[in-house]
Coordinates of C-alpha atoms in Angstrom, one line a residue:
Chain A
X142 CA -31.0 18.2 15.4
X143 CA -28.3 20.9 15.2
X144 CA -25.2 19.8 13.2
X145 CA -22.9 20.1 16.3
X146 CA -25.4 18.1 18.3
X147 CA -25.1 15.3 15.7
X148 CA -21.3 15.5 15.5
X149 CA -20.6 15.1 19.3
X150 CA -22.3 11.7 19.7
X151 CA -20.4 10.4 16.7
X152 CA -17.1 11.6 18.1
X153 CA -18.0 9.9 21.4
X154 CA -18.7 6.6 19.5
X155 CA -15.4 7.0 17.7
X156 CA -13.5 7.5 20.9
X157 CA -15.2 4.5 22.5
X158 CA -14.4 2.4 19.4
X159 CA -17.1 -0.2 20.0
X160 CA -16.7 -2.4 16.9
X161 CA -20.4 -3.1 16.4
X162 CA -21.3 0.6 16.6
X163 CA -18.5 1.5 14.2
X164 CA -19.5 -1.3 11.8
X165 CA -23.1 0.0 11.9
X166 CA -21.6 3.5 11.1
X167 CA -19.7 2.0 8.1
X168 CA -22.9 0.4 6.8
X169 CA -24.7 3.8 6.7
X170 CA -24.8 5.5 3.2
X171 CA -22.2 8.3 2.8
X172 CA -23.8 11.5 3.9
X173 CA -22.3 14.8 5.1
X174 CA -23.4 13.8 8.6
X175 CA -21.5 10.5 8.6
X176 CA -18.2 11.9 7.1
X177 CA -18.1 15.4 8.8
X178 CA -17.2 14.2 12.3
X179 CA -14.3 12.1 10.9
X180 CA -12.9 15.0 8.9
X181 CA -13.4 17.4 11.7
X182 CA -11.6 15.1 14.2
X183 CA -8.7 14.8 11.8
X184 CA -8.4 18.5 11.0
X185 CA -9.0 19.8 14.5
X186 CA -7.0 17.1 16.4
X187 CA -4.0 17.1 14.1
X188 CA -4.0 20.9 13.6
X189 CA -3.9 21.5 17.4
X190 CA -1.2 18.9 17.9
X191 CA 0.8 20.1 14.9
X192 CA 0.6 23.7 16.2
X193 CA 2.2 22.4 19.5
X194 CA 4.9 20.6 17.5
X195 CA 6.0 23.6 15.5
X196 CA 5.5 26.2 18.3
X197 CA 8.8 25.6 20.0
X198 CA 10.7 26.7 16.8
X199 CA 8.5 29.7 16.2
X200 CA 4.7 30.5 16.3
X201 CA 4.6 30.8 12.5
X202 CA 6.2 27.3 12.3
X203 CA 3.4 26.1 14.5
X204 CA 0.8 27.5 12.1
X205 CA 2.5 25.8 9.2
X206 CA 2.6 22.4 10.9
X207 CA -1.0 22.8 12.0
X208 CA -1.9 23.0 8.2
X209 CA 0.5 20.3 7.2
X210 CA -0.4 17.5 9.7
X211 CA -4.0 17.1 8.5
X212 CA -2.8 17.4 4.9
X213 CA -0.3 14.6 5.5
X214 CA -3.1 12.3 6.6
X215 CA -5.4 13.2 3.7
X216 CA -2.6 12.8 1.1
X217 CA -1.7 9.4 2.5
X218 CA -5.3 8.3 2.2
X219 CA -5.6 9.7 -1.3
X220 CA -2.5 7.9 -2.5
X221 CA -3.3 4.6 -0.8
X222 CA -7.0 4.7 -1.2
X223 CA -7.2 2.5 -4.3
X224 CA -4.7 -0.2 -3.2
X225 CA -6.2 -0.3 0.3
X226 CA -9.6 -0.9 -1.2
X227 CA -8.3 -3.6 -3.5
X228 CA -6.3 -5.4 -0.7
X229 CA -9.4 -5.1 1.6
X230 CA -11.6 -6.9 -0.9
X231 CA -8.9 -9.4 -1.9
X232 CA -8.1 -10.4 1.7
X233 CA -11.8 -10.9 2.5
X234 CA -12.6 -7.9 4.8
X235 CA -16.0 -7.7 3.1
X236 CA -15.6 -3.9 2.8
X237 CA -16.2 -2.0 -0.4
X238 CA -13.8 0.8 -1.5
X239 CA -16.0 3.4 0.2
X240 CA -16.1 1.4 3.4
X241 CA -12.4 0.9 3.3
X242 CA -11.8 4.6 3.0
X243 CA -14.3 5.3 5.8
X244 CA -12.6 2.7 8.1
X245 CA -9.2 4.3 7.5
X246 CA -10.7 7.7 8.1
X247 CA -12.2 6.4 11.4
X248 CA -8.8 5.1 12.4
X249 CA -7.0 8.4 11.6
X250 CA -9.9 10.3 13.3
X251 CA -9.2 8.3 16.5
X252 CA -5.6 9.2 16.1
X253 CA -6.6 12.8 15.7
X254 CA -8.8 12.8 18.8
X255 CA -5.9 11.3 20.9
X256 CA -3.2 13.7 19.8
X257 CA -5.6 16.6 19.8
X258 CA -6.5 15.9 23.4
X259 CA -2.8 15.9 24.3
X260 CA -2.1 19.1 22.4
X261 CA -2.8 21.4 25.4
X262 CA -0.1 19.5 27.4
X263 CA 2.4 19.9 24.4
X264 CA 1.6 23.6 24.1
X265 CA 2.1 24.1 27.9
X266 CA 5.3 22.1 27.8
X267 CA 6.6 24.4 25.0
X268 CA 5.6 27.6 26.8
X269 CA 7.6 26.4 29.8
X270 CA 10.7 25.4 27.8
X271 CA 14.0 27.2 27.1
X272 CA 13.8 29.0 23.8
X273 CA 16.1 27.9 20.9
X274 CA 19.6 29.2 21.5
X275 CA 19.1 29.5 25.3
X276 CA 21.0 27.3 27.8
X277 CA 19.7 23.7 28.0
X278 CA 17.6 24.2 24.8
X279 CA 19.3 21.3 22.9
X280 CA 18.8 18.9 25.7
X281 CA 15.2 19.9 26.0
X282 CA 14.7 19.6 22.2
X283 CA 15.9 16.0 22.3
X284 CA 13.5 15.3 25.2
X285 CA 10.7 17.0 23.3
X286 CA 11.4 14.8 20.2
X287 CA 11.3 11.6 22.4
X288 CA 8.2 12.6 24.2
X289 CA 6.3 13.3 20.9
X290 CA 7.5 10.1 19.3
X291 CA 6.0 8.3 22.3
X292 CA 2.7 10.2 21.9
X293 CA 2.5 9.5 18.2
X294 CA 3.3 5.8 18.8
X295 CA 0.7 5.5 21.5
X296 CA -2.0 7.2 19.4
X297 CA -1.1 5.1 16.4
X298 CA -1.3 1.8 18.4
X299 CA -4.6 2.7 19.9
X300 CA -6.1 3.8 16.6
X301 CA -4.9 0.7 14.8
X302 CA -6.2 -1.6 17.6
X303 CA -9.6 0.0 17.2
X304 CA -9.4 -0.5 13.4
X305 CA -8.3 -4.1 13.9
X306 CA -11.4 -4.8 16.0
X307 CA -13.6 -3.1 13.5
X308 CA -12.3 -5.2 10.6
X309 CA -12.6 -8.4 12.6
X310 CA -16.1 -7.5 13.5
X311 CA -16.9 -6.7 9.9
X312 CA -15.3 -9.7 8.3
X313 CA -16.2 -12.1 11.1
X314 CA -12.6 -13.5 11.2
X315 CA -9.6 -12.8 13.4
X316 CA -7.1 -13.8 10.7
X317 CA -8.7 -11.7 8.0
X318 CA -8.7 -8.8 10.4
X319 CA -5.0 -9.1 11.1
X320 CA -4.0 -9.6 7.5
X321 CA -6.1 -6.7 6.2
X322 CA -4.8 -4.4 9.0
X323 CA -1.2 -5.3 8.4
X324 CA -1.5 -4.8 4.6
X325 CA -3.1 -1.3 5.1
X326 CA -0.7 -0.4 7.9
X327 CA 2.4 -1.4 5.8
X328 CA 1.1 0.7 2.8
X329 CA 0.1 3.7 5.0
X330 CA 3.4 3.7 6.8
X331 CA 5.4 3.3 3.6
X332 CA 3.7 6.2 1.8
X333 CA 3.2 8.3 4.9
X334 CA 6.9 8.3 5.7
X335 CA 7.7 9.5 2.2
X336 CA 5.0 12.2 2.3
X337 CA 6.1 13.4 5.7
X338 CA 9.6 13.7 4.2
X339 CA 8.2 15.8 1.3
X340 CA 6.2 18.0 3.7
X341 CA 9.1 18.5 6.2
X342 CA 9.8 20.4 8.5
X343 CA 7.5 19.3 11.3
X344 CA 9.5 19.7 14.5
X345 CA 11.6 22.5 12.9
X346 CA 15.3 22.2 13.3
X347 CA 16.5 25.3 15.2
X348 CA 19.5 25.7 12.9
X349 CA 17.2 25.9 9.8
X350 CA 14.9 28.8 8.8
X351 CA 11.1 28.8 9.5
X352 CA 9.5 27.5 6.3
X353 CA 6.2 25.9 5.2
X354 CA 8.2 23.5 3.0
X355 CA 12.0 23.1 2.5
X356 CA 13.5 24.6 -0.6
X357 CA 13.7 21.2 -2.2
X358 CA 10.6 19.3 -0.9
X359 CA 10.7 16.7 -3.8
X360 CA 14.4 16.2 -3.8
X361 CA 15.4 12.8 -2.3
X362 CA 13.3 10.2 -0.6
X363 CA 12.8 9.1 3.0
X364 CA 14.2 5.6 2.5
X365 CA 17.4 6.8 0.8
X366 CA 17.9 9.3 3.7
X367 CA 17.4 6.4 6.2
X368 CA 19.8 4.2 4.3
X369 CA 22.4 7.0 4.1
X370 CA 22.0 7.6 7.9
X371 CA 22.4 3.8 8.6
X372 CA 25.5 3.4 6.4
X373 CA 27.2 6.6 7.6
X374 CA 26.7 6.1 11.3
X375 CA 30.3 5.8 12.4
X376 CA 29.3 5.4 16.1
X377 CA 28.6 1.6 16.4
X378 CA 26.1 2.1 19.2
X379 CA 24.1 4.6 17.2
X380 CA 24.2 2.2 14.2
X381 CA 23.0 -0.7 16.4
X382 CA 20.2 1.4 17.8
X383 CA 19.0 2.5 14.4
X384 CA 19.0 -1.1 13.1
X385 CA 17.1 -2.3 16.2
X386 CA 14.5 0.4 15.6
X387 CA 14.1 -0.8 12.1
X388 CA 13.8 -4.4 13.2
X389 CA 11.3 -3.4 15.9
X390 CA 9.1 -1.8 13.2
X391 CA 9.2 -4.7 10.7
X392 CA 9.4 -7.8 13.0
X393 CA 6.0 -7.6 14.6
X394 CA 4.4 -7.3 11.2
X395 CA 6.2 -10.3 9.8
X396 CA 5.4 -12.4 12.9
X397 CA 1.7 -11.4 12.8
X398 CA 1.6 -12.2 9.1
X399 CA 3.2 -15.6 9.7
X400 CA 0.8 -16.4 12.5
X401 CA -2.3 -15.6 10.6
X402 CA -1.2 -16.8 7.1
X403 CA -1.7 -20.5 7.9
X404 CA -4.7 -21.9 6.2
Chain B
X82 CA -20.4 -1.3 -8.3
X83 CA -22.6 -3.8 -6.8
X84 CA -24.5 -2.9 -3.7
X85 CA -22.2 -3.3 -0.7
X86 CA -22.3 -6.5 1.2
X87 CA -23.9 -6.4 4.6
X88 CA -21.3 -8.0 6.8
X89 CA -22.2 -10.6 9.4
X90 CA -22.9 -9.0 12.7
X91 CA -20.5 -10.4 15.2
X92 CA -21.5 -10.3 18.8
X93 CA -19.4 -13.1 20.1
X94 CA -15.9 -12.1 21.3
X95 CA -14.4 -15.3 19.8
X96 CA -14.0 -15.1 16.1
X97 CA -13.1 -17.9 13.7
X98 CA -9.5 -18.0 12.6
X99 CA -10.0 -18.5 8.9
X100 CA -12.8 -18.1 6.3
X101 CA -11.2 -18.2 2.9
X102 CA -12.6 -20.3 0.1
X103 CA -12.3 -20.4 -3.7
X104 CA -15.8 -21.2 -5.1
X105 CA -16.5 -21.6 -8.8
X106 CA -20.1 -20.4 -9.0
X107 CA -22.3 -18.4 -11.3
X108 CA -21.7 -14.7 -11.5
X109 CA -24.2 -12.2 -10.3
X110 CA -24.9 -8.7 -11.6
X111 CA -24.2 -7.0 -15.0
X112 CA -21.0 -7.5 -17.0
X113 CA -19.7 -4.0 -16.4
X114 CA -16.0 -3.4 -15.9
X115 CA -16.6 -2.3 -12.3
X116 CA -18.6 -5.4 -11.5
X117 CA -15.9 -7.6 -13.1
X118 CA -13.2 -5.8 -11.1
X119 CA -15.1 -6.3 -7.9
X120 CA -15.6 -10.0 -8.6
X121 CA -11.9 -10.4 -9.5
X122 CA -11.0 -9.1 -6.1
X123 CA -13.8 -10.7 -4.0
X124 CA -15.0 -13.8 -6.0
X125 CA -12.6 -14.7 -8.8
X126 CA -14.3 -18.1 -9.0
X127 CA -17.4 -16.5 -10.5
X128 CA -15.3 -15.0 -13.3
X129 CA -13.8 -18.4 -14.0
X130 CA -17.3 -19.9 -14.1
X131 CA -18.4 -17.3 -16.6
X132 CA -15.3 -17.8 -18.8
X133 CA -15.7 -21.5 -18.7
X134 CA -19.3 -21.3 -19.7
X135 CA -18.1 -19.6 -22.9
X136 CA -18.9 -16.1 -21.9
X137 CA -16.5 -14.1 -24.2
X138 CA -17.7 -10.8 -22.7
X139 CA -16.1 -11.6 -19.3
X140 CA -12.8 -12.7 -21.0
X141 CA -12.7 -9.6 -23.2
X142 CA -13.3 -7.3 -20.2
X143 CA -10.6 -9.1 -18.2
X144 CA -8.2 -8.5 -21.1
X145 CA -9.2 -4.8 -21.2
X146 CA -8.7 -4.5 -17.4
X147 CA -5.2 -6.1 -17.8
X148 CA -4.2 -3.8 -20.7
X149 CA -5.5 -0.6 -19.1
X150 CA -4.0 -1.4 -15.7
X151 CA -0.5 -2.2 -17.0
X152 CA -0.6 0.8 -19.3
X153 CA -1.4 3.2 -16.5
X154 CA 1.2 1.6 -14.3
X155 CA 3.8 1.9 -17.1
X156 CA 2.8 5.5 -17.8
X157 CA 3.4 6.5 -14.2
X158 CA 6.7 4.5 -14.1
X159 CA 7.7 6.3 -17.3
X160 CA 6.9 9.6 -15.7
X161 CA 10.1 9.1 -13.7
X162 CA 12.2 9.8 -16.8
X163 CA 9.6 11.6 -19.0
X164 CA 10.1 12.2 -22.7
X165 CA 10.0 9.0 -24.8
X166 CA 9.5 6.8 -21.8
X167 CA 6.0 8.3 -21.3
X168 CA 4.8 6.1 -24.2
X169 CA 7.6 3.6 -24.5
X170 CA 7.3 2.3 -20.9
X171 CA 3.5 1.5 -20.9
X172 CA 3.9 0.0 -24.4
X173 CA 6.8 -2.2 -23.3
X174 CA 5.2 -3.3 -20.0
X175 CA 1.9 -4.2 -21.7
X176 CA 3.4 -6.0 -24.7
X177 CA 6.0 -7.7 -22.6
X178 CA 3.3 -9.2 -20.4
X179 CA 1.2 -10.3 -23.4
X180 CA 4.3 -12.1 -24.8
X181 CA 5.1 -13.6 -21.5
X182 CA 1.6 -15.0 -21.1
X183 CA 1.5 -16.3 -24.7
X184 CA 4.8 -18.2 -24.4
X185 CA 4.0 -19.6 -20.9
X186 CA 0.5 -20.7 -21.7
X187 CA 1.5 -24.1 -23.3
X188 CA 3.7 -25.0 -20.3
X189 CA 0.9 -24.1 -17.9
X190 CA -1.4 -26.4 -19.7
X191 CA 1.1 -29.3 -19.5
X192 CA 2.1 -28.6 -15.9
X193 CA -1.5 -28.4 -14.8
X194 CA -2.1 -31.8 -16.5
X195 CA 1.0 -33.2 -14.6
X196 CA -0.7 -32.1 -11.4
X197 CA -3.7 -34.2 -12.4
X198 CA -6.0 -31.4 -13.6
X199 CA -8.4 -32.5 -16.3
X200 CA -9.0 -29.1 -17.9
X201 CA -9.3 -27.9 -21.5
X202 CA -7.0 -25.3 -22.9
X203 CA -9.6 -22.5 -22.8
X204 CA -10.2 -23.2 -19.1
X205 CA -6.5 -22.9 -18.4
X206 CA -6.3 -19.7 -20.5
X207 CA -9.1 -18.2 -18.5
X208 CA -7.4 -19.0 -15.2
X209 CA -4.1 -17.4 -16.6
X210 CA -6.0 -14.4 -17.8
X211 CA -7.7 -13.9 -14.4
X212 CA -4.3 -14.3 -12.7
X213 CA -2.7 -11.6 -14.9
X214 CA -5.7 -9.3 -14.6
X215 CA -5.6 -9.5 -10.8
X216 CA -1.8 -8.8 -10.8
X217 CA -2.3 -5.9 -13.2
X218 CA -5.2 -4.5 -11.2
X219 CA -3.0 -4.5 -8.1
X220 CA -0.2 -2.7 -10.0
X221 CA -2.9 -0.1 -10.9
X222 CA -3.6 0.3 -7.2
X223 CA 0.1 0.9 -6.6
X224 CA 0.5 3.4 -9.4
X225 CA -0.2 6.5 -7.2
X226 CA 2.6 5.3 -4.9
X227 CA 5.0 4.9 -7.8
X228 CA 4.1 8.5 -8.9
X229 CA 4.8 9.9 -5.4
X230 CA 8.2 8.4 -5.4
X231 CA 9.0 9.2 -9.1
X232 CA 8.6 12.9 -8.3
X233 CA 10.8 12.6 -5.2
X234 CA 13.8 10.5 -6.1
X235 CA 16.5 10.5 -8.8
X236 CA 17.6 7.0 -7.9
X237 CA 17.0 4.5 -10.7
X238 CA 17.9 1.6 -8.4
X239 CA 15.3 2.7 -5.8
X240 CA 12.6 3.0 -8.5
X241 CA 13.5 -0.3 -10.0
X242 CA 13.4 -2.0 -6.6
X243 CA 10.0 -0.4 -5.8
X244 CA 8.5 -1.5 -9.1
X245 CA 9.9 -5.0 -8.5
X246 CA 8.4 -5.2 -5.0
X247 CA 5.0 -4.1 -6.3
X248 CA 5.3 -6.7 -9.1
X249 CA 6.1 -9.4 -6.6
X250 CA 3.1 -8.4 -4.5
X251 CA 0.8 -8.5 -7.6
X252 CA 2.2 -11.8 -8.6
X253 CA 1.7 -13.3 -5.1
X254 CA -2.0 -12.6 -5.2
X255 CA -2.2 -13.6 -8.9
X256 CA -0.6 -17.0 -8.2
X257 CA -2.7 -17.5 -5.1
X258 CA -5.7 -17.2 -7.5
X259 CA -4.1 -19.7 -9.9
X260 CA -3.5 -22.2 -7.1
X261 CA -7.0 -21.7 -5.7
X262 CA -8.6 -22.2 -9.1
X263 CA -6.5 -25.3 -9.7
X264 CA -7.7 -26.8 -6.4
X265 CA -11.3 -26.0 -7.2
X266 CA -11.0 -27.5 -10.7
X267 CA -9.8 -30.8 -9.2
X268 CA -6.0 -30.8 -9.3
X269 CA -4.5 -33.6 -7.1
X270 CA -1.3 -31.7 -6.2
X271 CA 0.2 -28.3 -6.8
X272 CA 3.9 -29.0 -7.0
X273 CA 4.2 -28.7 -10.9
X274 CA 2.1 -25.6 -10.8
X275 CA 4.4 -24.1 -8.2
X276 CA 7.3 -24.9 -10.5
X277 CA 5.5 -23.2 -13.4
X278 CA 5.0 -20.1 -11.2
X279 CA 8.8 -19.9 -10.7
X280 CA 9.2 -20.2 -14.5
X281 CA 6.6 -17.6 -15.2
X282 CA 8.2 -15.2 -12.7
X283 CA 11.6 -15.7 -14.3
X284 CA 10.2 -15.1 -17.8
X285 CA 8.5 -11.8 -16.7
X286 CA 11.7 -10.6 -15.0
X287 CA 13.8 -11.5 -18.0
X288 CA 11.2 -9.7 -20.2
X289 CA 11.8 -6.5 -18.1
X290 CA 15.5 -6.9 -18.9
X291 CA 15.1 -7.7 -22.6
X292 CA 12.8 -4.7 -23.1
X293 CA 15.0 -2.3 -21.1
X294 CA 15.0 0.5 -20.3
X295 CA 11.6 0.5 -18.6
X296 CA 12.9 3.2 -16.1
X297 CA 15.6 5.7 -17.0
X298 CA 16.7 6.6 -20.5
X299 CA 18.9 5.1 -23.2
X300 CA 20.0 6.1 -26.7
X301 CA 18.1 3.2 -28.3
X302 CA 14.5 2.2 -27.7
X303 CA 15.5 -1.5 -27.2
X304 CA 18.9 -2.8 -26.0
X305 CA 21.5 -3.9 -28.4
X306 CA 23.3 -6.1 -25.8
X307 CA 21.7 -9.4 -24.6
X308 CA 21.8 -9.9 -20.8
X309 CA 20.3 -12.2 -18.1
X310 CA 18.2 -10.3 -15.6
X311 CA 20.4 -11.1 -12.6
X312 CA 23.5 -10.0 -14.5
X313 CA 21.7 -6.8 -15.4
X314 CA 20.7 -6.1 -11.8
X315 CA 24.3 -6.7 -10.6
X316 CA 25.6 -4.4 -13.4
X317 CA 23.1 -1.8 -12.4
X318 CA 23.9 -1.9 -8.7
X319 CA 27.5 -1.1 -9.5
X320 CA 27.4 2.7 -9.4
X321 CA 30.5 3.0 -11.6
X322 CA 28.7 1.6 -14.6
X323 CA 26.9 3.8 -17.0
X324 CA 23.2 2.9 -17.7
X325 CA 22.7 0.7 -20.7

């Protein structure tokens, strides 16, 4: 079978997200054939979507973001690989370190497939938009940010839902599936947010130059920036909205943990 | 590593809610560090069985895992300030934990007896060693995260908070192991053990203050002024105060 012929059925399996098929995939020994579709889906999907994100600022910014988005995912997996593997075993997922890494790769690959499939729409939207500096550009930029936040949230929810079903199928327990997912998700979000801060810019602020990384990529951290923003928000409505966003992020995790932590 | 487990194939859409047990049973596989780490995460009861059967090899490997894990965590924590802290921080964290374990072991023995546990000192010591090894192993898992933040921030308070959160997570899983082991060994209640956990947590937090600085720099290797850890945190949170 030609390599591309082997990759396409795997990508289809991934998109369908059938837990028993994904679990069987996890049980396979690691070969180039089993890992390549996942890596390809992440690189191709995130690069295409990243290009669309940066394109509005400048085509070169699009190329930069196309490189950085897959890198962000691989760096997050690299930093969290060890702790995710430990937590997976500790919480009874039944997965080894390799299987944990593969499961996370699968989840990110599903994310890549979704955002990649939407990238033509994003690129078309950018082509049909007012350029930076033109009339209506700032309103459009806000809309663009909102639209992409929704896309990323949607892709993230779907990818994690598939991952949850996979862990539940693998461990044979609903509660273990939830606990493991939440622990991985919390770690990946925590580190991913910081790494995205280090790898900024992604959307590309029109008032700042086109750059691969900012001049001071390792100066400051995401959480301090959020804290500064929260404490300096003079407008009370803005402040309330920011705090509500933060609560909306943390509360579901705490509730799910509480629900599934009972013996 | 051991061959990977073949998971149960689940075809039914309804899954059980819970399947967590603490079984003290014989250990399988060789006594390699990787196998012991895997058992510590998946089947800690097997390590306790081996320790209680007088297997010194398992106990010594658990000790090695603890020392290496805490040293690596300390090294990456020390990389925030660099210089002297690159060796001082791992040394202080490792020695501090050894001292905390040694001074808390007698009270753990007594408190476990108060909870109705009929265990010998070496059994309790092996449970404590497993608990600390598991907490240390998780700290090792968090070490890359610490490194990412240590290269990105200059805030001592943030790094201290991060290290504290990771220590609490490690302690949570470690104490879960302790309580599970006590239940399997026949303890009638767990209230005294929970009290001991609070004491042990306070001792380790105080140790981090007594051996300061673990993060940041100071003129002396060890502090000249004695301080309670809460007092130290409050002092530190006041940005007008110089680090001491």
